[in-house]
Amino acid sequence: MLGQVYEYFLSKFASAEGKLGGEFYTPQSVVRVIVEMLAPYKGRVYDPCCGSGGMFVSSEKFVEAHGGRLGDISVFGQESNPTTWRLAKMNLAIRGIEANLGPHNADTFHQNLHPDLRADYILANPPFNISDWGGERLRQDKRWQFGAPPVGNANYAWVQHMVYHLAPNGVAGFVLANGSLSSNTSGEGEIRKAIIEADLVDCIVALPGQLFYTTQIPVSLWFIAKNKKNGRGMEGKILRNRSGQTLFIDARKLGYMETRVNRNLSDSEIARIASTYHNWRGDGAGEYADVAGFCKSATTEEIKGHGYVLTPGRYVGAEAVEDDGEPFDQKMQRLTKTLNEQFALGAKLEAQIRENLRRLGYGE
């Protein structure tokens, strides 16, 4: 109960603080999508920018909800802000979750506290588009396997840091600004191309706007798999060989307005996104099928044909419109009649407005 109260006040404080609050708090619906899709049952879980520890808490909840035990996963994290680091330590301690967050707060890029860690699951919500990350001092860093990220934007530094820390069969799920899906500035396009050609991108999910307290810019979820050929997923099921394939999910139309400014995802919507991924991956309860306007399984060749752009809307296409059965000629006659009636009404209203203006001395 104390943990639930703590989480409640974290969310309320983040909402009140707006952008500043979002630096340590990721909305629960977003965390749940990542956790439900990755399904971290057993192994090492890592968050290189853990904020107040929400990813770890949700991972433990997932394990317990599916019959596992507290302690089936080992928790590793890091946080640069000293106050937020303390929030995370308290959040986990209240719930009895043992975690290695390092002996102190530290910058992940310049003081990596877990240099030898190879995680089975990585879950993260790194800060978007940060320009002052000190990239000029890390041009030759061994983590940049696919190219040195631009000094003015850390997005692909985060991506490569997480790829570097994945175990041979590890999977990662993280949030990035949508610009990372298509940007070609400062070499980002070449880095993205190299990551795609290495067959690491398992799934991309486009999220609806207004989910975050930090920003109104559209964001997406990336899911990286170090090995698409095999591995184990939900309930230990053997995953199918997904080599040369990437799943795209366009969830931009999902969600409901929880407040005047913030959107949320319902349980059924989270389940729809997660089950689509698991069915495609081979460890779900049903069979996968492309759904126009929502999901599409694309090959690397198709992605190459789109210039290595990963925007889901390019692949899922338009949503299928249900045929209402009305013959085309009848529909056109009905719509034309309605349009003419509206034109006539518009002309009548325009005449009335002009007459009123004339009486007031402003007409012709």
Coordinates of C-alpha atoms in Angstrom, one line a residue:
M1 CA 0.0 0.0 0.0
L2 CA 2.8 2.4 0.9
G3 CA 4.4 1.7 -2.6
Q4 CA 1.1 2.5 -4.3
V5 CA 0.8 5.8 -2.3
Y6 CA 4.3 6.7 -3.3
E7 CA 3.7 6.0 -6.9
Y8 CA 0.4 8.0 -6.8
F9 CA 2.2 11.1 -5.4
L10 CA 5.1 10.7 -7.9
S11 CA 2.5 10.9 -10.8
K12 CA 0.7 13.8 -9.3
F13 CA 3.9 15.7 -8.6
A14 CA 5.1 15.0 -12.2
S15 CA 1.8 16.3 -13.6
A16 CA 2.1 19.5 -11.5
E17 CA 5.7 20.1 -12.4
G18 CA 5.1 19.5 -16.1
K19 CA 8.4 19.4 -18.0
L20 CA 10.5 19.3 -14.9
G21 CA 8.5 16.5 -13.4
G22 CA 8.7 14.4 -16.5
E23 CA 12.5 14.2 -16.1
F24 CA 12.0 11.5 -13.4
Y25 CA 8.6 10.0 -14.2
T26 CA 7.3 8.0 -17.2
P27 CA 3.5 7.7 -17.5
Q28 CA 2.3 4.4 -16.3
S29 CA 0.5 3.5 -19.6
V30 CA 3.8 3.9 -21.5
V31 CA 5.7 1.8 -19.0
R32 CA 3.1 -0.9 -19.1
V33 CA 3.2 -1.1 -22.9
I34 CA 7.0 -1.6 -22.8
V35 CA 6.8 -4.1 -19.9
E36 CA 3.9 -6.1 -21.4
M37 CA 5.7 -6.3 -24.8
L38 CA 9.1 -7.3 -23.4
A39 CA 7.6 -9.7 -20.8
P40 CA 10.6 -9.8 -18.5
Y41 CA 10.2 -13.1 -16.6
K42 CA 13.7 -13.9 -15.4
G43 CA 17.1 -12.4 -15.9
R44 CA 18.9 -9.1 -15.7
V45 CA 16.8 -5.9 -16.2
Y46 CA 18.6 -2.7 -16.9
D47 CA 17.6 1.0 -17.2
P48 CA 20.4 3.4 -18.0
C49 CA 18.3 6.5 -17.2
C50 CA 16.0 5.0 -14.5
G51 CA 14.4 8.2 -13.1
S52 CA 12.3 7.2 -10.1
G53 CA 12.5 3.5 -10.9
G54 CA 9.0 3.0 -12.5
M55 CA 10.3 0.5 -15.1
F56 CA 11.7 -1.7 -12.4
V57 CA 8.5 -1.6 -10.3
S58 CA 6.3 -2.5 -13.3
S59 CA 8.7 -5.3 -14.2
E60 CA 8.3 -6.8 -10.8
K61 CA 4.6 -6.4 -10.9
F62 CA 4.6 -8.3 -14.3
V63 CA 6.6 -11.1 -12.8
E64 CA 4.3 -11.5 -9.8
A65 CA 1.1 -11.2 -12.0
H66 CA 2.3 -14.1 -14.1
G67 CA 3.1 -16.5 -11.2
G68 CA 6.8 -15.5 -10.7
R69 CA 8.5 -14.4 -7.5
L70 CA 10.0 -11.2 -6.3
G71 CA 13.7 -11.7 -7.1
D72 CA 13.3 -13.7 -10.4
I73 CA 14.8 -10.6 -12.1
S74 CA 18.0 -8.8 -11.1
V75 CA 17.7 -5.0 -11.3
F76 CA 20.4 -2.7 -12.6
G77 CA 20.1 1.0 -13.1
Q78 CA 21.7 4.4 -13.3
E79 CA 20.5 8.0 -12.9
S80 CA 22.5 11.3 -13.2
N81 CA 20.3 13.5 -11.1
P82 CA 21.1 13.1 -7.4
T83 CA 17.6 13.9 -6.1
T84 CA 16.0 11.5 -8.7
W85 CA 18.5 8.8 -7.8
R86 CA 17.3 9.0 -4.2
L87 CA 13.7 8.9 -5.3
A88 CA 14.4 5.7 -7.1
K89 CA 16.3 4.1 -4.2
M90 CA 13.3 4.9 -1.9
N91 CA 10.7 3.7 -4.5
L92 CA 12.4 0.3 -4.7
A93 CA 13.2 0.0 -1.0
I94 CA 9.5 0.6 -0.1
R95 CA 8.6 -2.3 -2.3
G96 CA 11.4 -4.6 -1.1
I97 CA 13.0 -4.7 -4.5
E98 CA 16.8 -5.2 -4.4
A99 CA 18.6 -3.2 -7.0
N100 CA 22.0 -2.1 -8.0
L101 CA 21.7 1.6 -8.9
G102 CA 25.4 2.2 -8.3
P103 CA 27.0 3.8 -5.2
H104 CA 26.0 7.2 -6.3
N105 CA 24.3 9.2 -9.1
A106 CA 26.3 9.4 -12.3
D107 CA 26.1 10.3 -16.0
T108 CA 25.6 7.1 -18.1
F109 CA 27.7 8.3 -21.0
H110 CA 30.7 9.6 -19.1
Q111 CA 30.6 7.4 -16.0
N112 CA 29.1 4.1 -16.9
L113 CA 28.6 2.3 -13.6
H114 CA 27.8 -1.1 -15.2
P115 CA 30.5 -1.3 -17.9
D116 CA 30.5 -5.1 -18.0
L117 CA 26.7 -5.7 -17.7
R118 CA 25.0 -7.6 -20.5
A119 CA 21.3 -7.4 -19.8
D120 CA 18.5 -9.7 -20.8
Y121 CA 16.0 -6.8 -20.8
I122 CA 16.6 -3.1 -21.2
L123 CA 13.7 -0.7 -20.5
A124 CA 14.2 3.0 -20.8
N125 CA 12.8 6.5 -21.4
P126 CA 15.9 8.5 -22.1
P127 CA 15.6 12.3 -22.4
F128 CA 14.6 13.4 -25.9
N129 CA 17.0 15.2 -28.2
I130 CA 19.5 16.4 -25.6
S131 CA 22.3 18.5 -27.1
D132 CA 24.5 19.1 -24.1
W133 CA 25.5 15.5 -23.5
G134 CA 29.3 16.0 -24.0
G135 CA 29.5 13.9 -27.1
E136 CA 32.6 15.7 -28.3
R137 CA 34.6 14.0 -25.6
L138 CA 33.4 10.5 -26.7
R139 CA 34.1 10.4 -30.4
Q140 CA 36.0 7.1 -30.2
D141 CA 33.9 5.4 -27.6
K142 CA 33.6 1.6 -28.1
R143 CA 29.8 1.7 -27.7
W144 CA 29.4 3.4 -31.1
Q145 CA 29.4 0.2 -33.1
F146 CA 27.3 1.8 -35.9
G147 CA 28.8 5.2 -36.1
A148 CA 29.6 8.1 -33.8
P149 CA 26.4 9.9 -32.8
P150 CA 26.1 13.6 -33.5
V151 CA 27.4 15.9 -30.8
G152 CA 24.2 18.0 -31.0
N153 CA 21.8 15.1 -30.3
A154 CA 22.1 12.1 -28.0
N155 CA 19.3 10.0 -29.4
Y156 CA 21.5 7.5 -31.2
A157 CA 24.0 7.6 -28.4
W158 CA 21.2 6.1 -26.2
V159 CA 20.3 3.6 -28.8
Q160 CA 23.8 2.4 -29.2
H161 CA 24.5 2.4 -25.5
M162 CA 21.6 0.0 -25.0
V163 CA 22.5 -2.2 -27.9
Y164 CA 26.0 -2.5 -26.4
H165 CA 24.7 -3.6 -23.1
L166 CA 22.3 -6.3 -24.4
A167 CA 23.1 -10.0 -23.8
P168 CA 23.4 -12.3 -26.9
N169 CA 19.6 -13.0 -26.7
G170 CA 18.6 -9.8 -25.0
V171 CA 15.8 -7.5 -26.0
A172 CA 15.3 -3.7 -25.4
G173 CA 12.3 -1.5 -25.4
F174 CA 12.7 2.3 -25.1
V175 CA 11.1 5.6 -25.9
L176 CA 12.5 8.0 -28.5
A177 CA 11.3 11.2 -30.2
N178 CA 9.7 10.5 -33.6
G179 CA 12.4 12.5 -35.4
S180 CA 14.8 9.6 -34.7
L181 CA 12.7 7.4 -37.1
S182 CA 13.5 9.5 -40.2
S183 CA 16.3 12.0 -39.4
N184 CA 19.2 12.1 -41.8
T185 CA 21.1 15.0 -40.2
S186 CA 24.6 14.7 -38.8
G187 CA 25.0 11.1 -39.8
E188 CA 21.9 9.8 -38.0
G189 CA 20.5 8.3 -41.2
E190 CA 23.7 6.2 -41.7
I191 CA 23.6 5.0 -38.1
R192 CA 20.0 4.0 -38.4
K193 CA 20.7 2.2 -41.7
A194 CA 23.5 0.3 -40.1
I195 CA 21.3 -0.8 -37.2
I196 CA 18.6 -1.9 -39.6
E197 CA 21.1 -3.8 -41.8
A198 CA 22.3 -5.5 -38.6
D199 CA 18.7 -6.8 -38.2
L200 CA 18.3 -5.4 -34.7
V201 CA 15.0 -3.5 -35.1
D202 CA 12.3 -5.9 -34.0
C203 CA 9.3 -3.5 -33.7
I204 CA 8.4 0.2 -33.8
V205 CA 5.2 1.5 -32.2
A206 CA 4.0 5.0 -33.0
L207 CA 2.2 6.4 -29.8
P208 CA -0.6 9.0 -29.7
G209 CA 0.3 12.5 -28.6
Q210 CA -0.2 14.1 -25.1
L211 CA 0.9 11.0 -23.2
F212 CA 3.9 12.7 -21.6
Y213 CA 4.1 15.5 -19.1
T214 CA 7.5 16.5 -20.6
T215 CA 6.6 17.2 -24.1
Q216 CA 3.8 17.4 -26.7
I217 CA 6.0 16.2 -29.5
P218 CA 5.1 12.8 -30.9
V219 CA 7.1 9.9 -29.7
S220 CA 7.5 6.2 -30.5
L221 CA 8.7 3.0 -28.9
W222 CA 11.6 1.1 -30.3
F223 CA 12.1 -2.6 -29.6
I224 CA 15.5 -4.1 -30.3
A225 CA 16.3 -7.8 -30.4
K226 CA 19.9 -8.9 -30.4
N227 CA 19.0 -12.2 -31.9
K228 CA 15.8 -12.6 -34.0
K229 CA 16.5 -16.2 -34.9
N230 CA 15.5 -17.8 -31.6
G231 CA 15.0 -17.1 -28.0
R232 CA 12.3 -17.5 -25.4
G233 CA 9.3 -15.3 -24.8
M234 CA 6.1 -15.4 -22.8
E235 CA 5.8 -18.4 -20.5
G236 CA 9.1 -19.7 -21.9
K237 CA 7.7 -20.3 -25.4
I238 CA 10.2 -20.6 -28.2
L239 CA 10.1 -17.5 -30.5
R240 CA 9.8 -17.9 -34.2
N241 CA 12.6 -16.9 -36.6
R242 CA 12.0 -13.2 -37.4
S243 CA 15.2 -12.6 -39.3
G244 CA 14.9 -9.8 -41.9
Q245 CA 11.5 -8.7 -40.5
T246 CA 10.3 -5.8 -38.5
L247 CA 6.8 -5.2 -37.1
F248 CA 5.3 -1.7 -37.4
I249 CA 2.3 -0.7 -35.1
D250 CA 0.5 2.6 -35.6
A251 CA -1.2 3.4 -32.3
R252 CA -1.6 7.1 -32.8
K253 CA -5.4 6.8 -32.9
L254 CA -5.6 5.0 -29.5
G255 CA -6.1 6.5 -26.1
Y256 CA -8.6 8.8 -24.3
M257 CA -8.2 12.2 -22.7
E258 CA -7.8 11.7 -19.0
T259 CA -7.5 15.4 -18.4
R260 CA -7.8 18.5 -20.6
V261 CA -4.1 18.2 -21.6
N262 CA -3.1 14.6 -20.9
R263 CA -4.0 11.4 -22.8
N264 CA -3.9 7.8 -21.4
L265 CA -4.2 4.3 -22.8
S266 CA -6.8 1.9 -21.6
D267 CA -6.1 -1.6 -20.4
S268 CA -7.7 -3.1 -23.6
E269 CA -5.6 -0.8 -25.8
I270 CA -2.4 -1.8 -24.0
A271 CA -3.4 -5.4 -24.4
R272 CA -4.1 -4.9 -28.1
I273 CA -0.7 -3.5 -28.8
A274 CA 1.1 -6.1 -26.7
S275 CA -0.8 -9.1 -28.1
T276 CA -0.2 -7.9 -31.6
Y277 CA 3.5 -8.0 -30.9
H278 CA 3.4 -11.4 -29.2
N279 CA 1.3 -13.0 -31.9
W280 CA 3.8 -11.7 -34.5
R281 CA 6.8 -12.9 -32.4
G282 CA 5.3 -16.3 -31.9
D283 CA 4.6 -16.4 -28.2
G284 CA 1.1 -15.0 -28.2
A285 CA -2.3 -16.7 -27.8
G286 CA -3.4 -16.0 -31.4
E287 CA -2.3 -15.8 -35.0
Y288 CA -0.8 -12.7 -36.4
A289 CA -2.2 -10.9 -39.4
D290 CA -1.5 -7.5 -40.9
V291 CA -4.3 -4.9 -40.2
A292 CA -4.5 -2.0 -42.5
G293 CA -4.0 1.3 -40.7
F294 CA -2.7 -0.5 -37.5
C295 CA 0.0 -3.1 -38.0
K296 CA 2.3 -4.4 -40.8
S297 CA 5.1 -6.9 -40.8
A298 CA 7.7 -5.5 -43.2
T299 CA 10.9 -7.0 -44.6
T300 CA 14.3 -5.3 -44.5
E301 CA 14.0 -4.9 -48.3
E302 CA 10.8 -3.0 -47.9
I303 CA 12.4 -0.7 -45.3
K304 CA 15.3 -0.2 -47.7
G305 CA 12.8 0.8 -50.3
H306 CA 11.6 3.6 -48.0
G307 CA 15.1 5.0 -47.5
Y308 CA 15.5 3.2 -44.1
V309 CA 12.8 5.4 -42.6
L310 CA 11.0 3.7 -39.7
T311 CA 7.8 5.7 -39.4
P312 CA 5.0 3.1 -39.0
G313 CA 2.5 5.2 -41.0
R314 CA 4.6 4.5 -44.2
Y315 CA 4.1 0.8 -43.8
V316 CA 0.7 0.1 -42.2
G317 CA -1.2 2.1 -44.9
A318 CA -4.7 3.5 -44.5
E319 CA -7.4 1.9 -42.3
A320 CA -9.9 -0.1 -44.3
V321 CA -13.3 1.6 -44.6
E322 CA -16.3 -0.7 -44.1
D323 CA -18.6 -0.7 -47.1
D324 CA -22.1 0.5 -46.1
G325 CA -23.7 -1.3 -49.0
E326 CA -25.2 1.8 -50.6
P327 CA -24.8 1.9 -54.4
F328 CA -22.3 4.6 -55.6
D329 CA -24.9 6.5 -57.8
Q330 CA -27.4 6.7 -55.0
K331 CA -24.8 7.9 -52.5
M332 CA -23.6 10.6 -54.9
Q333 CA -27.2 11.8 -55.6
R334 CA -27.9 11.9 -51.8
L335 CA -24.6 13.7 -51.0
T336 CA -25.0 16.2 -53.9
K337 CA -28.6 17.0 -52.7
T338 CA -27.3 17.6 -49.2
L339 CA -24.5 19.8 -50.4
N340 CA -26.8 21.9 -52.5
E341 CA -29.1 22.4 -49.5
Q342 CA -26.1 23.5 -47.5
F343 CA -25.0 25.9 -50.2
A344 CA -28.5 27.4 -50.3
L345 CA -28.5 27.8 -46.5
G346 CA -25.1 29.3 -46.6
A347 CA -26.2 31.9 -49.2
K348 CA -29.2 32.8 -47.1
L349 CA -27.1 33.3 -44.0
E350 CA -24.6 35.4 -45.9
A351 CA -27.5 37.6 -47.1
Q352 CA -28.8 38.0 -43.6
I353 CA -25.3 38.9 -42.3
R354 CA -24.8 41.5 -45.0
E355 CA -28.2 43.1 -44.3
N356 CA -27.4 43.3 -40.6
L357 CA -24.1 45.0 -41.4
R358 CA -25.8 47.4 -43.7
R359 CA -28.3 48.4 -41.0
L360 CA -25.4 49.1 -38.7
G361 CA -23.9 51.3 -41.3
Y362 CA -21.0 49.0 -42.3
G363 CA -22.6 47.5 -45.5
E364 CA -22.3 48.6 -49.1

